[in-house]
Coordinates of C-alpha atoms in Angstrom, one line a residue:
X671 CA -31.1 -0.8 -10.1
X672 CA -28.0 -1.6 -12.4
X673 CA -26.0 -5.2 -11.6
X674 CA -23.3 -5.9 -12.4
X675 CA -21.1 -9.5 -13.2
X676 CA -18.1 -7.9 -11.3
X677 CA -18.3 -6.0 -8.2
X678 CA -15.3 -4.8 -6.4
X679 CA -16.0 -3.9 -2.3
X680 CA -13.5 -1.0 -1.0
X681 CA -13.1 1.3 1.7
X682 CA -12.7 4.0 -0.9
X683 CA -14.5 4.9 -4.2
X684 CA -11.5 5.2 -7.2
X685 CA -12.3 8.6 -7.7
X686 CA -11.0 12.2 -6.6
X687 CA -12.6 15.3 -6.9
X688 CA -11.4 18.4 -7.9
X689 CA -13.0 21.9 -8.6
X690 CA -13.4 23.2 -12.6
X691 CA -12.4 26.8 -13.5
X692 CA -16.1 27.1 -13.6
X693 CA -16.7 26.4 -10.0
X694 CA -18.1 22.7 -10.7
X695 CA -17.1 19.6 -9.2
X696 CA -15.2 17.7 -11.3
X697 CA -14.3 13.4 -10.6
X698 CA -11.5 11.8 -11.9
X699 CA -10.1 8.6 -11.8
X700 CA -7.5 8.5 -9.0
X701 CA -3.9 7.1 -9.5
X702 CA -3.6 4.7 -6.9
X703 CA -2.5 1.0 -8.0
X704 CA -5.8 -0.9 -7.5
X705 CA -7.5 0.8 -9.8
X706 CA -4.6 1.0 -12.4
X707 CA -4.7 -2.9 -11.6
X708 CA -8.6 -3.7 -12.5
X709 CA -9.1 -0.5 -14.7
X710 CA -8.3 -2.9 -17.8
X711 CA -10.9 -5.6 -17.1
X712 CA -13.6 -3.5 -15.4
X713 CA -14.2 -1.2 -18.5
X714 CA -14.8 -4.4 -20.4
X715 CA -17.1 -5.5 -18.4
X716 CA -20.3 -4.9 -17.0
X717 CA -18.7 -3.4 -13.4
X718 CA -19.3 -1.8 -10.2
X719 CA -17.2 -0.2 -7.4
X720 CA -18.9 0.2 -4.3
X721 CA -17.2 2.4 -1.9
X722 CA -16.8 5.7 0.1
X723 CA -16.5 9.3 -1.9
X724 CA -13.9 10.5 0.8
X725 CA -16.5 13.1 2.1
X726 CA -18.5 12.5 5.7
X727 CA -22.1 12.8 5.4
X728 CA -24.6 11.8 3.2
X729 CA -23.6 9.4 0.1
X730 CA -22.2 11.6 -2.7
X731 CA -23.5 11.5 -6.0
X732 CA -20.6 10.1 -8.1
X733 CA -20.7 9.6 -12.5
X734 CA -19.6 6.7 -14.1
X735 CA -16.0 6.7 -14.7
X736 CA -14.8 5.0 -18.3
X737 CA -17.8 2.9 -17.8
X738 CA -17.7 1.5 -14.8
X739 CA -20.4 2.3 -12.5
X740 CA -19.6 3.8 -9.3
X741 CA -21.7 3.3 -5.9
X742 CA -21.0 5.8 -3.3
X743 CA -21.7 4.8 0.6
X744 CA -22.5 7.3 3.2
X745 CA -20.3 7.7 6.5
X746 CA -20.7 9.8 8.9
X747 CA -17.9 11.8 11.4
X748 CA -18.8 8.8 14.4
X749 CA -18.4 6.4 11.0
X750 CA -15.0 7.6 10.2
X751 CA -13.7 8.1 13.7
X752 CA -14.6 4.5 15.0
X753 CA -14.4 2.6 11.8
X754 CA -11.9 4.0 9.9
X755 CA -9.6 6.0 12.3
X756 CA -10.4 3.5 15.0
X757 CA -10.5 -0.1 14.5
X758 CA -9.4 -0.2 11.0
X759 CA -6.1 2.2 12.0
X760 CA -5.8 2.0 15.6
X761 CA -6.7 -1.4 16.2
X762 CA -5.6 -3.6 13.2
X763 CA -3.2 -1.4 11.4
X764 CA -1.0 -1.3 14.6
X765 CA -1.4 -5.5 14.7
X766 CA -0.9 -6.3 11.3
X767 CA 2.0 -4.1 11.3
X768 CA 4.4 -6.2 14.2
X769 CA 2.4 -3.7 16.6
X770 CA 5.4 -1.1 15.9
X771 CA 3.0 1.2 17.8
X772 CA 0.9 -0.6 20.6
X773 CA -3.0 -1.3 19.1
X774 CA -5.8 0.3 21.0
X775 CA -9.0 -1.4 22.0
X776 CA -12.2 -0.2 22.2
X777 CA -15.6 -2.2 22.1
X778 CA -17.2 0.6 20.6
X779 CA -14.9 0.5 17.8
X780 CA -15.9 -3.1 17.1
X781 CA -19.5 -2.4 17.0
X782 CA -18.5 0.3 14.5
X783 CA -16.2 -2.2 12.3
X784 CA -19.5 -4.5 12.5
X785 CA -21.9 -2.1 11.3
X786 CA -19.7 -0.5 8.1
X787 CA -19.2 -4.1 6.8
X788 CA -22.4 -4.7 7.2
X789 CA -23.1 -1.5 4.8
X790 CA -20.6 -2.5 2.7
X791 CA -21.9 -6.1 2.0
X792 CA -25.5 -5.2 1.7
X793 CA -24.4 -2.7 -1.2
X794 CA -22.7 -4.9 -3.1
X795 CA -25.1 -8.0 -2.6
X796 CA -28.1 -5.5 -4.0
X797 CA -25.7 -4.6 -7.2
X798 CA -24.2 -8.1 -7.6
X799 CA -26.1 -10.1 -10.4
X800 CA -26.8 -13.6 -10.3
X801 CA -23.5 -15.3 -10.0
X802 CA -21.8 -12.7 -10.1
X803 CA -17.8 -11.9 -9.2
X804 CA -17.4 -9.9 -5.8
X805 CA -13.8 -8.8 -5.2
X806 CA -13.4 -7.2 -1.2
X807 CA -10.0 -5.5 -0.5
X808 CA -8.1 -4.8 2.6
X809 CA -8.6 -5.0 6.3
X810 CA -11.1 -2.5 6.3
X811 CA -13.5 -4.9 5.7
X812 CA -12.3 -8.4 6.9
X813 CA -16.4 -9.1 7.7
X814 CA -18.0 -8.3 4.5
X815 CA -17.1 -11.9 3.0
X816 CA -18.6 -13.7 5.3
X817 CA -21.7 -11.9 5.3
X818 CA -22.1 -11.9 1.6
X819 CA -22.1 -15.3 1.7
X820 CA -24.8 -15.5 4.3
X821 CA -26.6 -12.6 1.8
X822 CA -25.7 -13.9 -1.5
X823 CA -24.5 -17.8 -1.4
X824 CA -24.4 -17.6 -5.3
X825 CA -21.7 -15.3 -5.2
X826 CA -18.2 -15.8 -6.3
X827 CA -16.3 -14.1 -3.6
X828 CA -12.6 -12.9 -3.5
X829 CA -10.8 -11.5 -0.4
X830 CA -7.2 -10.0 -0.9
X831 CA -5.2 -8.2 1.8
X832 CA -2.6 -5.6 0.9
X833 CA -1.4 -5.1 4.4
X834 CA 0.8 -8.1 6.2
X835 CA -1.0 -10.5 7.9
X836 CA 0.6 -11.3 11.1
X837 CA 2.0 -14.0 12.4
X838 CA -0.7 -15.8 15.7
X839 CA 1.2 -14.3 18.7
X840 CA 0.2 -11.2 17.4
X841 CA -3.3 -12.1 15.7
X842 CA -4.2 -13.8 19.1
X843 CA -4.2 -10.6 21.2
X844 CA -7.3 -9.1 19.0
X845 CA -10.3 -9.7 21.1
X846 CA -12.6 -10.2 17.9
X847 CA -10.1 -12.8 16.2
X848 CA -12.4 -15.7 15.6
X849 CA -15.1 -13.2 14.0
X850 CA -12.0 -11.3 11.5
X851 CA -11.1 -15.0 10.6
X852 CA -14.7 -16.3 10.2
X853 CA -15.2 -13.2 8.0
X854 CA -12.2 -13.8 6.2
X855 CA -13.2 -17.2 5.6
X856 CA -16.5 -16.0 3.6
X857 CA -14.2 -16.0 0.5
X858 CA -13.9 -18.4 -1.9
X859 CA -10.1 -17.5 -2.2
X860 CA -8.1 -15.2 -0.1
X861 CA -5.0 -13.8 -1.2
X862 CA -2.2 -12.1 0.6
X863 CA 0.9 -10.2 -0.5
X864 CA 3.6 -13.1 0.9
X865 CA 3.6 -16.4 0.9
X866 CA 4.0 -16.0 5.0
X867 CA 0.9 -13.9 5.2
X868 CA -0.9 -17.2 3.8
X869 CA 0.9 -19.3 5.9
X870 CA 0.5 -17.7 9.0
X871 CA -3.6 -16.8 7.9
X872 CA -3.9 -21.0 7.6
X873 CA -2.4 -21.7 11.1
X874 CA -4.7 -19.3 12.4
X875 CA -7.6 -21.4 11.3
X876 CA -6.3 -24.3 12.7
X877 CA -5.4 -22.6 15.9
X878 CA -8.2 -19.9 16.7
X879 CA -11.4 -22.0 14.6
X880 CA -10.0 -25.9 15.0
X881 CA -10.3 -26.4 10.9
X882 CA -8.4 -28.4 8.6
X883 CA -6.0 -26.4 7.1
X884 CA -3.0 -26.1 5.0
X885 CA -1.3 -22.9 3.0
X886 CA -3.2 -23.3 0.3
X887 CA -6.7 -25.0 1.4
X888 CA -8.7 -24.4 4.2
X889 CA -11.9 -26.9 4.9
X890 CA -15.1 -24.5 5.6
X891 CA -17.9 -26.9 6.5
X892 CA -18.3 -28.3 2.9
X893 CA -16.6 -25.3 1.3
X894 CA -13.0 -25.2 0.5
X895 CA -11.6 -22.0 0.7
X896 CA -8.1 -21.6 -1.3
X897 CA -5.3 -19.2 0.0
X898 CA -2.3 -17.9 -1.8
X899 CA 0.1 -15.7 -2.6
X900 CA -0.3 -12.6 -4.9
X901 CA 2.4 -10.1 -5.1
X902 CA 0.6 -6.5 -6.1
X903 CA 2.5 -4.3 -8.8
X904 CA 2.2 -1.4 -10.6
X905 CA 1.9 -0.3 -14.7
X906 CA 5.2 -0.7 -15.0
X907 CA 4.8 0.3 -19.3
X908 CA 2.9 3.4 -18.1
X909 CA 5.6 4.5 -15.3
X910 CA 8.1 3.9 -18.1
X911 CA 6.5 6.1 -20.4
X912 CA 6.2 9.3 -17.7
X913 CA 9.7 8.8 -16.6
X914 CA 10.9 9.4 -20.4
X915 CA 8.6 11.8 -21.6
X916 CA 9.9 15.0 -22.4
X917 CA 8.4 17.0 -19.6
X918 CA 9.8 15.1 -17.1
X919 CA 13.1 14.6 -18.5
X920 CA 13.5 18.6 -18.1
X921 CA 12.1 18.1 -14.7
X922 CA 14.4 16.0 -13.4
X923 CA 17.2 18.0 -15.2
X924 CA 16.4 21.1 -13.2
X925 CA 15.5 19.3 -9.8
X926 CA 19.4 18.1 -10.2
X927 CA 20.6 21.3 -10.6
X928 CA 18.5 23.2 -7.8
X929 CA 20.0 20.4 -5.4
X930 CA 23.0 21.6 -6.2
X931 CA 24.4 19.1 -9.0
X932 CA 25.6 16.6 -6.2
X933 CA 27.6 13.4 -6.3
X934 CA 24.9 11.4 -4.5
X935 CA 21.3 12.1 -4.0
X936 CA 19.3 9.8 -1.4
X937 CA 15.9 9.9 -2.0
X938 CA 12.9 8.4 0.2
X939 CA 9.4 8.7 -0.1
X940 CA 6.8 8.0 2.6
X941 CA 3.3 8.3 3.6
X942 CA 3.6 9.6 7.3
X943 CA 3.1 6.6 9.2
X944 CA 5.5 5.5 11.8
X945 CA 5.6 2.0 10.2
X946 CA 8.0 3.5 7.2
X947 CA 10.8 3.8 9.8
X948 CA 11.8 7.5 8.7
X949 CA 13.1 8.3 12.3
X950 CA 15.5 5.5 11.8
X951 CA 16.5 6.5 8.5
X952 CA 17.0 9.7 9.3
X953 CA 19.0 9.0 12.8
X954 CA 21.4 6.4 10.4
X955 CA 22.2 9.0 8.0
X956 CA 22.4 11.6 10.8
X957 CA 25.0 9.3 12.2
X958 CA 26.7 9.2 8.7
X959 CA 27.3 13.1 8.4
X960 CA 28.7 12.9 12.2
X961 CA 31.2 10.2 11.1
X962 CA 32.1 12.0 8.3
X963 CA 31.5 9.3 5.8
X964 CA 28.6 11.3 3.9
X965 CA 29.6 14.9 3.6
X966 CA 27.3 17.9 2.8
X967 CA 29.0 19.4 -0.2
X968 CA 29.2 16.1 -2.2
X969 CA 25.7 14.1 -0.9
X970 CA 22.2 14.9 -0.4
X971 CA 19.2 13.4 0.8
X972 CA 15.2 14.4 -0.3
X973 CA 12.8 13.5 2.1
X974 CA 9.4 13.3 0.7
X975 CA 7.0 12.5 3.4
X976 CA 3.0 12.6 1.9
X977 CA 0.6 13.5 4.1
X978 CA -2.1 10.9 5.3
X979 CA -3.7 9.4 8.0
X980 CA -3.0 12.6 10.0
X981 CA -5.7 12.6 12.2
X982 CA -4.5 10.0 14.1
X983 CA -2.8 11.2 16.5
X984 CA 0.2 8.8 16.8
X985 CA 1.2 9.8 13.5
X986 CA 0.3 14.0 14.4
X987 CA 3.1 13.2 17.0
X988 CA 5.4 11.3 14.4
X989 CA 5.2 14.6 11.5
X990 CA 6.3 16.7 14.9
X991 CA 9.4 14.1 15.5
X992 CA 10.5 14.1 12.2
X993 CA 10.1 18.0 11.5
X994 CA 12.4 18.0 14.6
X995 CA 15.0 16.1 13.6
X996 CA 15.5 17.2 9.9
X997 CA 15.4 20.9 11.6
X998 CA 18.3 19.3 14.2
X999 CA 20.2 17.6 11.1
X1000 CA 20.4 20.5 9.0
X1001 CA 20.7 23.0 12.1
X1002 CA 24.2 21.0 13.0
X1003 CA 25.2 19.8 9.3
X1004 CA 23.7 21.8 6.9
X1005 CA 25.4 24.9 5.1
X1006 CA 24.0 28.4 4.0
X1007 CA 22.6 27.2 0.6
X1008 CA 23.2 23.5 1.1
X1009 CA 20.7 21.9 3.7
X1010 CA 22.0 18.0 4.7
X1011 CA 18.1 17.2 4.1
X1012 CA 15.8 18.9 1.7
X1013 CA 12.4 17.7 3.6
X1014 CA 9.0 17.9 2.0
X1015 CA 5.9 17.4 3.0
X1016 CA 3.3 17.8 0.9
X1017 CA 1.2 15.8 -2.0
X1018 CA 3.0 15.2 -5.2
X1019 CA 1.6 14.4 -8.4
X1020 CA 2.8 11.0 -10.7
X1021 CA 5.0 12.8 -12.8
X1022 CA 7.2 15.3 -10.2
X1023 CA 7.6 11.5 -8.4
X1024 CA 8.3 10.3 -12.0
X1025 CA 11.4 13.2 -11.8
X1026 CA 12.2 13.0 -8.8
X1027 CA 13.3 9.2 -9.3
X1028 CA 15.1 10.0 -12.4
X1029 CA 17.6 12.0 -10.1
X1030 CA 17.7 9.7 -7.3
X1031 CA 21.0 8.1 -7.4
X1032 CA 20.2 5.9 -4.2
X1033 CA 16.5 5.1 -3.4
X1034 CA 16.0 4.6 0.5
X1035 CA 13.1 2.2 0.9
X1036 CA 13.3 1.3 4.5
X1037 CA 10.1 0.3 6.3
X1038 CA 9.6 -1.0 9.7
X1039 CA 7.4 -3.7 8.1
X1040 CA 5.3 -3.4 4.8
X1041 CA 2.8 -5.2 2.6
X1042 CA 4.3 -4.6 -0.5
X1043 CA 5.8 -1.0 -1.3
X1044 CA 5.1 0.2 -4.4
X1045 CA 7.3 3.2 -4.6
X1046 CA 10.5 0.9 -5.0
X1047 CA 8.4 -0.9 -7.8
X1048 CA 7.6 2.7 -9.4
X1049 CA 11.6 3.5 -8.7
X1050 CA 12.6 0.4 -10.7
X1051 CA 10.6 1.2 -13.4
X1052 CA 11.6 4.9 -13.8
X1053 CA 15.3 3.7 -14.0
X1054 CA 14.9 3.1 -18.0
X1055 CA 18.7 3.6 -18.6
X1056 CA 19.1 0.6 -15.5
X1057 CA 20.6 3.2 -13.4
X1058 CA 20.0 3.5 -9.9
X1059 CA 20.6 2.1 -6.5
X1060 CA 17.8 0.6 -4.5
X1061 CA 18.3 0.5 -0.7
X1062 CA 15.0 -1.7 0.6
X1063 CA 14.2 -2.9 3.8
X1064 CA 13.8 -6.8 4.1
X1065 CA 10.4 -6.6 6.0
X1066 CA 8.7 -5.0 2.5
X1067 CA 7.2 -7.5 0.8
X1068 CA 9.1 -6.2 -2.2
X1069 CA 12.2 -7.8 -0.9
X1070 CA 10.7 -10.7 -1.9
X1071 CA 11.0 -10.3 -5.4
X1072 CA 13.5 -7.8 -5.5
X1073 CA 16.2 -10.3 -4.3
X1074 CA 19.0 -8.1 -5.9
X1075 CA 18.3 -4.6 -4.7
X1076 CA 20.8 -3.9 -1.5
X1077 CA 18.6 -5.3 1.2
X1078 CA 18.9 -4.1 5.1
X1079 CA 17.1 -4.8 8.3
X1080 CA 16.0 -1.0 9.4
X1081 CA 16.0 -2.1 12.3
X1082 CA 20.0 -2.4 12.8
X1083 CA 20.9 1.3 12.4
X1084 CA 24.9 0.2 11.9
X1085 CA 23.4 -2.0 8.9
X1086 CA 21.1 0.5 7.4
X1087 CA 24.2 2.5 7.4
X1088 CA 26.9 -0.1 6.1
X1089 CA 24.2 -0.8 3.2
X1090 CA 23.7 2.9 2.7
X1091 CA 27.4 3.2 2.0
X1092 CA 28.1 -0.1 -0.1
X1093 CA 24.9 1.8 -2.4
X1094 CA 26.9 4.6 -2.8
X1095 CA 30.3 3.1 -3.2
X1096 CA 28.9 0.5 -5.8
X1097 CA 30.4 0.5 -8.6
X1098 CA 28.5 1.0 -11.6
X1099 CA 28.4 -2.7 -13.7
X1100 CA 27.4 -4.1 -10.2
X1101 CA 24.6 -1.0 -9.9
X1102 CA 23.6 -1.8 -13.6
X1103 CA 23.2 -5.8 -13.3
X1104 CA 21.2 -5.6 -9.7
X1105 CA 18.5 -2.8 -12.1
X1106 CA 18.4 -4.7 -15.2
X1107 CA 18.1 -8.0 -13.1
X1108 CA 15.0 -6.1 -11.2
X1109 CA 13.5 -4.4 -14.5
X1110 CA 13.1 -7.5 -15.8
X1111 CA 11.3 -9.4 -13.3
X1112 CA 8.8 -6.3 -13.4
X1113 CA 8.1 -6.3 -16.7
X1114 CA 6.7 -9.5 -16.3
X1115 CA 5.0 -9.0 -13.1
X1116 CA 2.9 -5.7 -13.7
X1117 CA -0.4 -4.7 -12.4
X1118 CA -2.2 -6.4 -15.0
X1119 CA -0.5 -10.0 -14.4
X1120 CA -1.4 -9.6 -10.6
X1121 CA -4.8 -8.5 -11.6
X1122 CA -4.9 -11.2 -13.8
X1123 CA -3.4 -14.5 -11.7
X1124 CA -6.2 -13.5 -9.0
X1125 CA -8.8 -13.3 -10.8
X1126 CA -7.7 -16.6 -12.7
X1127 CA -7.1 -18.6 -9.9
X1128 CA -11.0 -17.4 -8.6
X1129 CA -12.4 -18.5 -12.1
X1130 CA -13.0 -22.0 -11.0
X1131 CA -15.3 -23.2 -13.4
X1132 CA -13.4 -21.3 -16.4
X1133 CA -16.6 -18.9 -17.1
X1134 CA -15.2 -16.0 -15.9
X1135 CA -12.3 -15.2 -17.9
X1136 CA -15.3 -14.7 -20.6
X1137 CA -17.9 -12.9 -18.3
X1138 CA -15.0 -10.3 -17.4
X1139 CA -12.5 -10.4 -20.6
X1140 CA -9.4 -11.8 -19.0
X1141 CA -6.5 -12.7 -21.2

């Protein structure tokens, strides 16, 4: 069996597969940011992903991808309903989230959540080597730290959570919460998205598991387990380089004239999940067309919703709710030729995104509550000529360091709508400074540097950075 010095633990495999013109099965390497993040470091080193192939059954057969070796996990349809679309999305997701939507419980679901992580850690304890690096991600598997180090106390483990963590009024209503945070606590550092994610995650050891605690140490027996603050990004050279290539330059030249040639285009783009607040962007901008301050024939909004996590049903009901109002908004406002909304929903690939944000005059970023966002960090980088208005919602965790985009609380509709309308009224030095001002901030905080500072910051004794070729 092949071990590895770095191991990274998540729910999914970095891979998609496609079919070949010859019929084959064909893997690539999928876009999302993680792997942009470690993709660097881990095809330096002597790696290992461990995670799911996407497919319910028996554990897919999956190639090394640019040298990093990939090991594929079975679940099964009970696997995926009680572990993945139950407690993971129906349980925590809810929580973590401000419980938006109210969280279900079921005890079946925890004995679900128990068993996967247990999968999960045994994997990557039997392809760890001695002293090796294990990096678990997300709150799909809160438990596999602690049992690694019950497995494996030679181990070097990381924990980071891209979702919020939520604040103990909320945390305290999960009937499981001393196990999550004993899991958790397995970690040798655990990193979160804010610095109120930490500080929350430390008084929750205080409170819940009576340990000594601040927002950057938390006494574990005779461990010390640090906690901090690491903001995720994106490739912002690489995003730079689609949004100005040639292809997608003529992309987002036609796209502009197919909508019409407008004054204003409002873009969004959204997983379906009722955390991303599209029902109350839409009602705010539906309220805009009524008042007559956004007009038809000079504005228009794209609403690009991506499929996922359908088959939940909270968020089956939310695709019908939306479907309804953009067919209500553009029933009442719309023209023959000229919709109010151009809706779509459907996946996209990188660089028809890439176009899309080259025409988007005023990017709508509005969640209910986030972790981070990274489509307003892909929307800042596409802006190359530091055009571009971004609308984002203070409750993403890219607020935090996006301190000059035109913030709003989504949930004030009249303030969604005042910010909407001082985006598109801006005038063009104070659009350009509020870009440049958020361009360069991202320059310097790209995947890499996040991928980077954690890993740093784990390297205690300073062998690392050589083991896994971190600069």
């Amino acid at each position: 069996m092949r071990r590895s010095a770095l191991v990274v633990v998540a729910h999914r495999l970095p891979v998609d597969d496609s079919v070949a013109p010859d019929g084959a099965c064909e893997w690539r390497r999928s876009p999302g940011g993680l792997v942009s993040a470690l993709h660097p470091i881990l095809r330096k080193s002597p790696a290992t992903w461990v995670g799911w192939a996407g497919q319910a059954g028996a554990a897919r057969q999956v190639p090394d991808l640019d040298g990093v070796h990939m090991h594929s996990l079975p679940l099964d349809a009970d696997d995926i309903a009680e572990h993945y679309e139950g407690f993971a999305n129906s349980t925590l997701w809810p929580l973590y989230h401000d419980a938006v939507e109210q969280p279900v419980y079921h005890r079946r679901w925890w004995e679900a959540y128990q068993r996967i992580n247990q999968r999960y850690a045994e994997a990557a304890a039997a392809m760890a080597e001695p002293g090796a690096v294990v990096w678990v991600q997300d709150y799909h598997l809160q438990l596999v730290p602690g049992i690694l180090r019950a497995l494996r106390p030679d181990l070097t483990i990381g924990f980071f959570m891209h979702v919020p963590f939520p604040p103990p009024e909320l945390f305290m209503q999960l009937p499981r919460r001393a196990e999550l945070l004993r899991g958790i606590l397995g970690a040798d550092l655990v990193g979160f998205q804010r610095a109120q994610a930490a500080h929350n995650f430390a008084q929750l050891a205080v409170k819940v598991l009576g340990l000594q605690a601040s927002d950057r140490r938390i006494a574990v027996g005779d461990r010390i387990v640090r906690v901090g603050a690491f903001p995720v990004s994106i490739d912002t050279a690489d995003m730079c380089s689609l949004a100005t290539s040639g292809p997608v330059v003529a992309r987002a030249r036609q796209l502009r004239s197919d909508l019409g040639d407008p004054r204003h285009v409002i873009l969004s783009v959204d997983r379906m999940d009722y955390t991303k607040g599209i029902e109350q962007r839409l009602k705010a901008y539906s309220e805009l067309l009524d008042s007559g301050q956004v007009k038809v024939r000079d504005t228009v909004m794209v609403q690009v919703v991506v499929p996922n996590r359908e088959r939940v049903e909270h968020n089956r009901a939310l695709r019908e709710r939306v479907e309804r109002e953009v067919g209500r908004i553009n029933g009442e406002y719309g023209r023959v030729g000229e919709p109010a909304i151009h809706y779509l929903n459907q996946p996209f690939d990188r660089a028809e995104l890439a176009a899309l944000y080259r025409v988007a005059d005023i990017m709508a970023v509005t969640p209910l509550r986030d972790g981070m966002n990274l489509v307003a960090k892909e929307y800042v980088a596409s802006r190359v000529d530091d055009s571009g208005a971004l609308v984002l919602s203070e409750f993403a965790g890219a607020a935090a360091e996006f301190t000059q985009a035109y913030l709003c609380n989504p949930h004030d509709l009249d303030g969604l709508k005042a910010v909407l309308m001082h985006a598109m009224r801006a005038g063009p030095d104070d659009v350009e400074d509020r870009m440049r001002a958020m361009r360069g901030h991202l320059r310097v905080h790209d995947i890499r540097a996040w991928a980077r500072a954690y890993l740093l910051a784990l390297d205690r004794t300073g062998s690392l950075a050589a083991r896994l070729t971190i600069d």
